[in-house]
Amino acid sequence: MNTPQILPLLSVKHLKMHFPVRSGFLSRISAWVKAVDDISFDIYPGETLGLVGESGCGKTTAGRALLRLIEPTAGNIFFEGNDILKMGATELRSMRRWMQIIFQDPYSSLNPRMTVGNIVGEALKVHGIVTAEHLDSRIKELLDRVGLSPSYRTRYPHEFSGGQRQRIGIARALALNPSFIVCDEAVSALDVSIQAQIINLLRDLQSEYHLAYLFISHDLNVVQHIANRVAVMYLGRIVEIAPAKKLFESPKHPYTQALISANPIPDPDITHNVTILEGDVPSPLNPPTGCHFHTRCPDVMEKCKVMEPTPLEIGTDQEKQLVWCHLHT
């Protein structure tokens, strides 16, 4: 008997996010910043896909484009088989309850003029999920679930620590019972001990509500702990996707190898070689031809400079790695 195939919850196809650069007296478009330049990936129900890369590689832009917080330039984003880029305002508003985001900065992502109860309950009112008589009990339930006292609902964001504010942000994201959440550097602004608490909370919530996460981070140790699969971005493009364990044990792309080699190991008795990449990251305003990484790659070949690499599958279904690199063709 054939095992039924699990379909992706979210499927991204050839997504592009280009920002115009305007100049001159008439502010005409003179160039385009290619922040996200043709990326494709899938996220399955209950899965965490880590998205990593250097600052400025396009991780956050990609995450926000998925939710249409910014309008993508091109591509398709299928959520449960429906292309959200073709939805009108009414359809999109209805779809938003299933797709939420936890922002990076717990200080600026909460409205300082609103109480915690209003912040968490706002979406419930907008979407009409609960009646007015049950609203307060639902807010209490959400605050309790993220480890906050229900009595906090009458207080304001400035009265809380960074970790507590991020818990409020998580409660807000959970309010509509979504199936997919973008975690945009959700723990990077927090102390290490608080990071561990928030990560454990996210894992518990994922298990309880069968959530799928796109976990955007520059901290490889955090990603290794929480992600099922990892996608590596460089200058607007994905260069490798693999199961987390496989990626950290046997990275295939030279950029992934350099990232992992630079990841600090919290044990002074362990020594490892660090790959130092020479040169600066090129500008997304004028990215290199061919493979975007060829200007810094220690293994560069002539065809890397002129030919864009196509994805190559390495390994079996369970351990399959996708790598965009001419070294493996």
mmCIF file of C-alpha atoms in Angstrom:
data_model
loop_
_atom_site.group_PDB
_atom_site.id
_atom_site.type_symbol
_atom_site.label_atom_id
_atom_site.label_comp_id
_atom_site.label_asym_id
_atom_site.label_seq_id
_atom_site.Cartn_x
_atom_site.Cartn_y
_atom_site.Cartn_z
ATOM 1 C CA MET A 1 0.000 0.000 0.000
ATOM 2 C CA ASN A 2 1.350 3.399 -0.941
ATOM 3 C CA THR A 3 1.889 5.876 1.888
ATOM 4 C CA PRO A 4 -0.223 9.001 1.301
ATOM 5 C CA GLN A 5 1.930 11.968 0.361
ATOM 6 C CA ILE A 6 1.922 14.893 2.780
ATOM 7 C CA LEU A 7 1.232 18.120 0.926
ATOM 8 C CA PRO A 8 3.005 21.370 1.856
ATOM 9 C CA LEU A 9 1.108 23.824 4.016
ATOM 10 C CA LEU A 10 3.005 26.672 2.335
ATOM 11 C CA SER A 11 4.669 26.477 -1.056
ATOM 12 C CA VAL A 12 6.779 29.357 -2.365
ATOM 13 C CA LYS A 13 7.637 29.411 -6.061
ATOM 14 C CA HIS A 14 10.160 31.804 -7.660
ATOM 15 C CA LEU A 15 9.489 34.599 -5.179
ATOM 16 C CA LYS A 16 11.076 37.962 -5.991
ATOM 17 C CA MET A 17 11.098 41.181 -3.995
ATOM 18 C CA HIS A 18 12.769 44.050 -5.848
ATOM 19 C CA PHE A 19 12.709 47.593 -4.480
ATOM 20 C CA PRO A 20 12.942 50.568 -6.864
ATOM 21 C CA VAL A 21 15.720 53.140 -6.542
ATOM 22 C CA ARG A 22 14.541 56.559 -7.645
ATOM 23 C CA SER A 23 16.755 59.445 -8.672
ATOM 24 C CA GLY A 24 16.672 62.731 -10.507
ATOM 25 C CA PHE A 25 14.274 65.650 -10.356
ATOM 26 C CA LEU A 26 11.308 63.511 -11.445
ATOM 27 C CA SER A 27 12.220 60.628 -9.128
ATOM 28 C CA ARG A 28 12.291 58.126 -11.949
ATOM 29 C CA ILE A 29 13.294 54.543 -11.297
ATOM 30 C CA SER A 30 16.985 54.214 -12.104
ATOM 31 C CA ALA A 31 17.720 50.774 -10.632
ATOM 32 C CA TRP A 32 16.308 47.921 -8.558
ATOM 33 C CA VAL A 33 17.498 46.481 -5.242
ATOM 34 C CA LYS A 34 17.078 42.717 -5.574
ATOM 35 C CA ALA A 35 16.438 41.919 -1.911
ATOM 36 C CA VAL A 36 14.862 38.541 -2.702
ATOM 37 C CA ASP A 37 15.806 37.157 -6.083
ATOM 38 C CA ASP A 38 13.901 34.035 -7.165
ATOM 39 C CA ILE A 39 13.597 31.705 -4.163
ATOM 40 C CA SER A 40 11.484 28.557 -3.822
ATOM 41 C CA PHE A 41 10.779 26.301 -0.830
ATOM 42 C CA ASP A 42 8.032 24.353 0.930
ATOM 43 C CA ILE A 43 6.935 24.247 4.571
ATOM 44 C CA TYR A 44 4.921 21.261 5.788
ATOM 45 C CA PRO A 45 2.267 21.103 8.545
ATOM 46 C CA GLY A 46 3.848 21.039 12.004
ATOM 47 C CA GLU A 47 7.351 21.694 10.602
ATOM 48 C CA THR A 48 9.899 24.363 11.458
ATOM 49 C CA LEU A 49 11.957 25.628 8.536
ATOM 50 C CA GLY A 50 14.938 27.681 9.668
ATOM 51 C CA LEU A 51 16.022 30.518 7.377
ATOM 52 C CA VAL A 52 19.597 31.659 7.990
ATOM 53 C CA GLY A 53 22.233 33.873 6.420
ATOM 54 C CA GLU A 54 24.255 37.033 6.941
ATOM 55 C CA SER A 55 22.575 40.324 7.768
ATOM 56 C CA GLY A 56 21.132 41.868 4.614
ATOM 57 C CA CYS A 57 20.709 38.589 2.737
ATOM 58 C CA GLY A 58 16.925 39.033 2.463
ATOM 59 C CA LYS A 59 15.616 36.769 5.256
ATOM 60 C CA THR A 60 13.242 39.258 6.864
ATOM 61 C CA THR A 61 12.090 40.606 3.500
ATOM 62 C CA ALA A 62 11.200 37.078 2.405
ATOM 63 C CA GLY A 63 9.278 36.430 5.624
ATOM 64 C CA ARG A 64 7.227 39.607 5.315
ATOM 65 C CA ALA A 65 6.583 39.018 1.619
ATOM 66 C CA LEU A 66 5.048 35.617 2.467
ATOM 67 C CA LEU A 67 2.350 37.377 4.473
ATOM 68 C CA ARG A 68 1.981 40.219 1.966
ATOM 69 C CA LEU A 69 3.048 42.747 4.570
ATOM 70 C CA ILE A 70 5.036 43.953 1.592
ATOM 71 C CA GLU A 71 3.871 43.174 -1.932
ATOM 72 C CA PRO A 72 6.190 40.781 -3.804
ATOM 73 C CA THR A 73 7.430 41.724 -7.243
ATOM 74 C CA ALA A 74 6.857 38.272 -8.742
ATOM 75 C CA GLY A 75 6.304 34.640 -7.910
ATOM 76 C CA ASN A 76 3.617 32.498 -6.306
ATOM 77 C CA ILE A 77 2.837 31.794 -2.646
ATOM 78 C CA PHE A 78 0.446 28.898 -2.157
ATOM 79 C CA PHE A 79 -1.116 28.456 1.280
ATOM 80 C CA GLU A 80 -3.126 25.244 1.498
ATOM 81 C CA GLY A 81 -3.216 25.276 -2.295
ATOM 82 C CA ASN A 82 -4.472 28.860 -2.637
ATOM 83 C CA ASP A 83 -2.234 31.494 -4.219
ATOM 84 C CA ILE A 84 -2.394 34.402 -1.778
ATOM 85 C CA LEU A 85 -0.800 36.757 -4.317
ATOM 86 C CA LYS A 86 -3.957 36.491 -6.437
ATOM 87 C CA MET A 87 -6.320 37.242 -3.553
ATOM 88 C CA GLY A 88 -8.252 40.463 -3.250
ATOM 89 C CA ALA A 89 -8.478 42.464 -0.048
ATOM 90 C CA THR A 90 -11.478 40.552 1.346
ATOM 91 C CA GLU A 91 -10.007 37.110 0.663
ATOM 92 C CA LEU A 92 -6.625 38.137 2.033
ATOM 93 C CA ARG A 93 -8.135 39.501 5.227
ATOM 94 C CA SER A 94 -9.887 36.188 5.801
ATOM 95 C CA MET A 95 -6.678 34.258 5.062
ATOM 96 C CA ARG A 96 -4.594 36.338 7.488
ATOM 97 C CA ARG A 97 -6.081 34.637 10.520
ATOM 98 C CA TRP A 98 -4.236 31.449 9.527
ATOM 99 C CA MET A 99 -0.873 33.179 8.927
ATOM 100 C CA GLN A 100 0.688 35.258 11.687
ATOM 101 C CA ILE A 101 4.049 36.814 12.580
ATOM 102 C CA ILE A 102 6.156 37.328 15.701
ATOM 103 C CA PHE A 103 8.356 40.387 15.192
ATOM 104 C CA GLN A 104 11.998 40.759 16.149
ATOM 105 C CA ASP A 105 11.784 43.766 18.433
ATOM 106 C CA PRO A 106 9.459 43.285 21.426
ATOM 107 C CA TYR A 107 9.823 46.996 22.228
ATOM 108 C CA SER A 108 8.612 48.520 18.957
ATOM 109 C CA SER A 109 6.164 45.811 17.847
ATOM 110 C CA LEU A 110 3.626 46.579 20.608
ATOM 111 C CA ASN A 111 1.518 49.742 20.592
ATOM 112 C CA PRO A 112 2.536 51.676 23.739
ATOM 113 C CA ARG A 113 -0.894 53.329 23.931
ATOM 114 C CA MET A 114 -2.810 50.060 24.099
ATOM 115 C CA THR A 115 -3.219 47.781 27.097
ATOM 116 C CA VAL A 116 -2.034 44.199 26.845
ATOM 117 C CA GLY A 117 -5.636 43.061 26.739
ATOM 118 C CA ASN A 118 -6.403 45.315 23.772
ATOM 119 C CA ILE A 119 -3.228 44.234 21.952
ATOM 120 C CA VAL A 120 -4.016 40.540 22.290
ATOM 121 C CA GLY A 121 -7.748 40.952 21.744
ATOM 122 C CA GLU A 122 -7.679 43.336 18.790
ATOM 123 C CA ALA A 123 -7.518 40.612 16.140
ATOM 124 C CA LEU A 124 -10.289 38.692 17.883
ATOM 125 C CA LYS A 125 -12.533 41.739 17.547
ATOM 126 C CA VAL A 126 -11.571 42.457 13.928
ATOM 127 C CA HIS A 127 -12.232 38.888 12.787
ATOM 128 C CA GLY A 128 -15.240 38.358 15.046
ATOM 129 C CA ILE A 129 -13.800 35.130 16.438
ATOM 130 C CA VAL A 130 -15.393 35.438 19.878
ATOM 131 C CA THR A 131 -18.376 37.313 21.209
ATOM 132 C CA ALA A 132 -17.918 40.361 23.437
ATOM 133 C CA GLU A 133 -18.955 38.403 26.522
ATOM 134 C CA HIS A 134 -16.272 35.761 25.930
ATOM 135 C CA LEU A 135 -13.509 38.129 24.807
ATOM 136 C CA ASP A 136 -12.032 38.744 28.252
ATOM 137 C CA SER A 137 -11.892 35.053 29.126
ATOM 138 C CA ARG A 138 -10.148 34.294 25.803
ATOM 139 C CA ILE A 139 -7.534 36.997 26.487
ATOM 140 C CA LYS A 140 -6.934 35.564 29.981
ATOM 141 C CA GLU A 141 -6.542 32.093 28.479
ATOM 142 C CA LEU A 142 -3.974 33.294 25.914
ATOM 143 C CA LEU A 143 -1.898 35.187 28.487
ATOM 144 C CA ASP A 144 -1.897 32.198 30.805
ATOM 145 C CA ARG A 145 -0.834 29.902 27.944
ATOM 146 C CA VAL A 146 2.280 31.972 27.224
ATOM 147 C CA GLY A 147 3.276 32.151 30.881
ATOM 148 C CA LEU A 148 1.875 35.560 31.847
ATOM 149 C CA SER A 149 -0.578 36.402 34.598
ATOM 150 C CA PRO A 150 -4.096 37.150 33.276
ATOM 151 C CA SER A 151 -4.072 40.232 35.532
ATOM 152 C CA TYR A 152 -1.482 41.805 33.190
ATOM 153 C CA ARG A 153 -4.188 42.504 30.597
ATOM 154 C CA THR A 154 -4.889 45.935 32.097
ATOM 155 C CA ARG A 155 -1.244 47.029 32.014
ATOM 156 C CA TYR A 156 0.800 48.701 29.247
ATOM 157 C CA PRO A 157 3.845 47.384 27.312
ATOM 158 C CA HIS A 158 6.347 49.748 29.001
ATOM 159 C CA GLU A 159 5.701 47.979 32.307
ATOM 160 C CA PHE A 160 7.219 44.702 31.082
ATOM 161 C CA SER A 161 10.661 43.258 30.376
ATOM 162 C CA GLY A 162 11.792 42.236 26.884
ATOM 163 C CA GLY A 163 10.988 38.571 27.470
ATOM 164 C CA GLN A 164 7.531 39.388 28.795
ATOM 165 C CA ARG A 165 6.832 41.650 25.815
ATOM 166 C CA GLN A 166 7.806 38.900 23.440
ATOM 167 C CA ARG A 167 5.377 36.578 25.240
ATOM 168 C CA ILE A 168 2.684 39.198 24.652
ATOM 169 C CA GLY A 169 3.631 39.182 20.959
ATOM 170 C CA ILE A 170 3.335 35.390 20.906
ATOM 171 C CA ALA A 171 -0.088 35.559 22.588
ATOM 172 C CA ARG A 172 -1.190 38.050 19.920
ATOM 173 C CA ALA A 173 0.013 35.709 17.158
ATOM 174 C CA LEU A 174 -1.828 32.756 18.733
ATOM 175 C CA ALA A 175 -5.111 34.604 19.227
ATOM 176 C CA LEU A 176 -6.654 33.550 15.904
ATOM 177 C CA ASN A 177 -5.558 29.890 16.096
ATOM 178 C CA PRO A 178 -3.218 30.123 13.070
ATOM 179 C CA SER A 179 -1.562 27.156 11.402
ATOM 180 C CA PHE A 180 1.551 29.055 10.239
ATOM 181 C CA ILE A 181 3.691 31.655 12.026
ATOM 182 C CA VAL A 182 6.699 33.608 10.765
ATOM 183 C CA CYS A 183 9.161 34.010 13.647
ATOM 184 C CA ASP A 184 11.274 36.948 12.498
ATOM 185 C CA GLU A 185 14.389 36.904 14.700
ATOM 186 C CA ALA A 186 11.965 36.266 17.552
ATOM 187 C CA VAL A 187 14.658 35.721 20.203
ATOM 188 C CA SER A 188 17.616 37.753 18.927
ATOM 189 C CA ALA A 189 16.841 40.810 21.101
ATOM 190 C CA LEU A 190 16.620 38.751 24.305
ATOM 191 C CA ASP A 191 19.134 37.568 26.906
ATOM 192 C CA VAL A 192 20.382 34.011 26.428
ATOM 193 C CA SER A 193 18.472 32.616 29.428
ATOM 194 C CA ILE A 194 15.259 34.264 28.196
ATOM 195 C CA GLN A 195 15.937 32.986 24.675
ATOM 196 C CA ALA A 196 15.842 29.415 25.973
ATOM 197 C CA GLN A 197 12.498 30.026 27.677
ATOM 198 C CA ILE A 198 10.929 31.519 24.549
ATOM 199 C CA ILE A 199 12.288 28.738 22.313
ATOM 200 C CA ASN A 200 10.898 26.080 24.653
ATOM 201 C CA LEU A 201 7.561 27.911 24.686
ATOM 202 C CA LEU A 202 7.481 27.993 20.870
ATOM 203 C CA ARG A 203 8.222 24.267 20.728
ATOM 204 C CA ASP A 204 5.495 23.480 23.263
ATOM 205 C CA LEU A 205 2.983 25.579 21.348
ATOM 206 C CA GLN A 206 3.969 23.907 18.091
ATOM 207 C CA SER A 207 3.374 20.476 19.582
ATOM 208 C CA GLU A 208 0.076 21.521 21.148
ATOM 209 C CA TYR A 209 -1.423 23.377 18.170
ATOM 210 C CA HIS A 210 0.418 21.606 15.316
ATOM 211 C CA LEU A 211 1.909 24.904 14.137
ATOM 212 C CA ALA A 212 4.309 25.370 11.244
ATOM 213 C CA TYR A 213 7.071 27.951 11.659
ATOM 214 C CA LEU A 214 9.350 29.859 9.354
ATOM 215 C CA PHE A 215 12.082 30.595 11.897
ATOM 216 C CA ILE A 216 14.282 33.437 10.661
ATOM 217 C CA SER A 217 17.553 33.824 12.581
ATOM 218 C CA HIS A 218 21.246 34.556 12.301
ATOM 219 C CA ASP A 219 22.005 32.389 15.367
ATOM 220 C CA LEU A 220 22.885 28.927 14.086
ATOM 221 C CA ASN A 221 22.847 27.381 17.573
ATOM 222 C CA VAL A 222 19.231 28.454 18.044
ATOM 223 C CA VAL A 223 18.256 27.228 14.565
ATOM 224 C CA GLN A 224 19.964 23.880 15.137
ATOM 225 C CA HIS A 225 17.917 23.453 18.315
ATOM 226 C CA ILE A 226 14.480 24.303 16.923
ATOM 227 C CA ALA A 227 14.433 23.640 13.149
ATOM 228 C CA ASN A 228 13.525 20.444 11.305
ATOM 229 C CA ARG A 229 15.015 21.725 8.049
ATOM 230 C CA VAL A 230 17.219 24.714 7.284
ATOM 231 C CA ALA A 231 17.393 26.981 4.230
ATOM 232 C CA VAL A 232 20.547 29.080 3.768
ATOM 233 C CA MET A 233 20.285 32.445 1.990
ATOM 234 C CA TYR A 234 23.001 34.528 0.397
ATOM 235 C CA LEU A 235 22.381 37.843 -1.358
ATOM 236 C CA GLY A 236 18.702 37.243 -2.027
ATOM 237 C CA ARG A 237 18.989 33.613 -3.099
ATOM 238 C CA ILE A 238 18.757 30.255 -1.364
ATOM 239 C CA VAL A 239 21.976 28.277 -1.762
ATOM 240 C CA GLU A 240 21.148 25.148 0.243
ATOM 241 C CA ILE A 241 18.182 23.428 1.921
ATOM 242 C CA ALA A 242 18.599 20.317 4.063
ATOM 243 C CA PRO A 243 17.399 18.570 7.224
ATOM 244 C CA ALA A 244 18.932 20.423 10.178
ATOM 245 C CA LYS A 245 21.033 17.509 11.407
ATOM 246 C CA LYS A 246 22.333 16.750 7.921
ATOM 247 C CA LEU A 247 23.131 20.381 7.177
ATOM 248 C CA PHE A 248 25.209 20.881 10.329
ATOM 249 C CA GLU A 249 26.983 17.528 9.972
ATOM 250 C CA SER A 250 27.667 17.689 6.236
ATOM 251 C CA PRO A 251 27.118 21.092 4.594
ATOM 252 C CA LYS A 252 27.596 21.007 0.819
ATOM 253 C CA HIS A 253 27.685 24.640 -0.306
ATOM 254 C CA PRO A 254 30.933 26.563 0.395
ATOM 255 C CA TYR A 255 28.927 29.423 1.928
ATOM 256 C CA THR A 256 27.102 27.062 4.292
ATOM 257 C CA GLN A 257 30.427 25.502 5.234
ATOM 258 C CA ALA A 258 31.853 28.930 6.052
ATOM 259 C CA LEU A 259 28.812 29.903 8.146
ATOM 260 C CA ILE A 260 28.918 26.714 10.196
ATOM 261 C CA SER A 261 32.693 26.883 10.665
ATOM 262 C CA ALA A 262 32.300 30.389 12.119
ATOM 263 C CA ASN A 263 29.606 29.276 14.551
ATOM 264 C CA PRO A 264 31.047 29.444 18.106
ATOM 265 C CA ILE A 265 31.220 26.206 20.091
ATOM 266 C CA PRO A 266 30.663 26.664 23.856
ATOM 267 C CA ASP A 267 33.474 24.305 24.830
ATOM 268 C CA PRO A 268 37.052 25.620 25.203
ATOM 269 C CA ASP A 269 38.506 22.139 24.747
ATOM 270 C CA ILE A 270 37.113 21.789 21.226
ATOM 271 C CA THR A 271 39.065 23.413 18.422
ATOM 272 C CA HIS A 272 37.920 23.682 14.826
ATOM 273 C CA ASN A 273 39.036 25.365 11.645
ATOM 274 C CA VAL A 274 37.249 28.567 10.725
ATOM 275 C CA THR A 275 36.809 29.442 7.044
ATOM 276 C CA ILE A 276 37.417 33.166 6.576
ATOM 277 C CA LEU A 277 35.592 34.558 3.564
ATOM 278 C CA GLU A 278 37.539 37.270 1.782
ATOM 279 C CA GLY A 279 35.998 40.429 0.400
ATOM 280 C CA ASP A 280 32.716 42.155 1.150
ATOM 281 C CA VAL A 281 29.185 41.042 0.409
ATOM 282 C CA PRO A 282 28.232 42.494 -3.002
ATOM 283 C CA SER A 283 25.403 44.996 -3.231
ATOM 284 C CA PRO A 284 21.914 43.656 -4.046
ATOM 285 C CA LEU A 285 21.665 46.744 -6.266
ATOM 286 C CA ASN A 286 24.168 45.174 -8.643
ATOM 287 C CA PRO A 287 24.645 41.475 -7.777
ATOM 288 C CA PRO A 288 27.347 39.443 -9.545
ATOM 289 C CA THR A 289 26.515 37.425 -12.637
ATOM 290 C CA GLY A 290 26.342 33.658 -12.431
ATOM 291 C CA CYS A 291 26.532 32.376 -8.881
ATOM 292 C CA HIS A 292 26.119 35.321 -6.504
ATOM 293 C CA PHE A 293 28.704 33.816 -4.160
ATOM 294 C CA HIS A 294 31.512 33.465 -6.709
ATOM 295 C CA THR A 295 33.242 36.736 -5.695
ATOM 296 C CA ARG A 296 33.984 35.308 -2.214
ATOM 297 C CA CYS A 297 34.023 31.564 -2.853
ATOM 298 C CA PRO A 298 37.294 29.739 -2.088
ATOM 299 C CA ASP A 299 36.380 27.052 -4.660
ATOM 300 C CA VAL A 300 35.302 29.336 -7.511
ATOM 301 C CA MET A 301 35.471 28.023 -11.090
ATOM 302 C CA GLU A 302 35.155 29.907 -14.370
ATOM 303 C CA LYS A 303 31.602 28.738 -15.025
ATOM 304 C CA CYS A 304 30.549 30.028 -11.587
ATOM 305 C CA LYS A 305 31.117 33.551 -12.910
ATOM 306 C CA VAL A 306 28.744 33.255 -15.864
ATOM 307 C CA MET A 307 26.261 30.421 -15.179
ATOM 308 C CA GLU A 308 23.570 30.460 -12.517
ATOM 309 C CA PRO A 309 23.623 27.123 -10.647
ATOM 310 C CA THR A 310 20.534 24.939 -10.725
ATOM 311 C CA PRO A 311 19.392 22.979 -7.652
ATOM 312 C CA LEU A 312 20.894 19.519 -7.280
ATOM 313 C CA GLU A 313 19.380 16.844 -5.034
ATOM 314 C CA ILE A 314 21.850 14.935 -2.886
ATOM 315 C CA GLY A 315 20.829 11.958 -0.729
ATOM 316 C CA THR A 316 17.608 10.018 -0.157
ATOM 317 C CA ASP A 317 14.115 11.354 0.561
ATOM 318 C CA GLN A 318 14.623 11.458 4.333
ATOM 319 C CA GLU A 319 18.099 12.986 4.116
ATOM 320 C CA LYS A 320 17.700 14.915 0.864
ATOM 321 C CA GLN A 321 19.766 18.073 0.466
ATOM 322 C CA LEU A 322 19.171 20.675 -2.228
ATOM 323 C CA VAL A 323 22.286 22.630 -3.136
ATOM 324 C CA TRP A 324 22.754 25.392 -5.708
ATOM 325 C CA CYS A 325 26.443 24.936 -6.552
ATOM 326 C CA HIS A 326 28.466 23.990 -9.636
ATOM 327 C CA LEU A 327 30.870 21.940 -7.492
ATOM 328 C CA HIS A 328 28.243 19.204 -7.289
ATOM 329 C CA THR A 329 27.106 19.156 -10.921
#
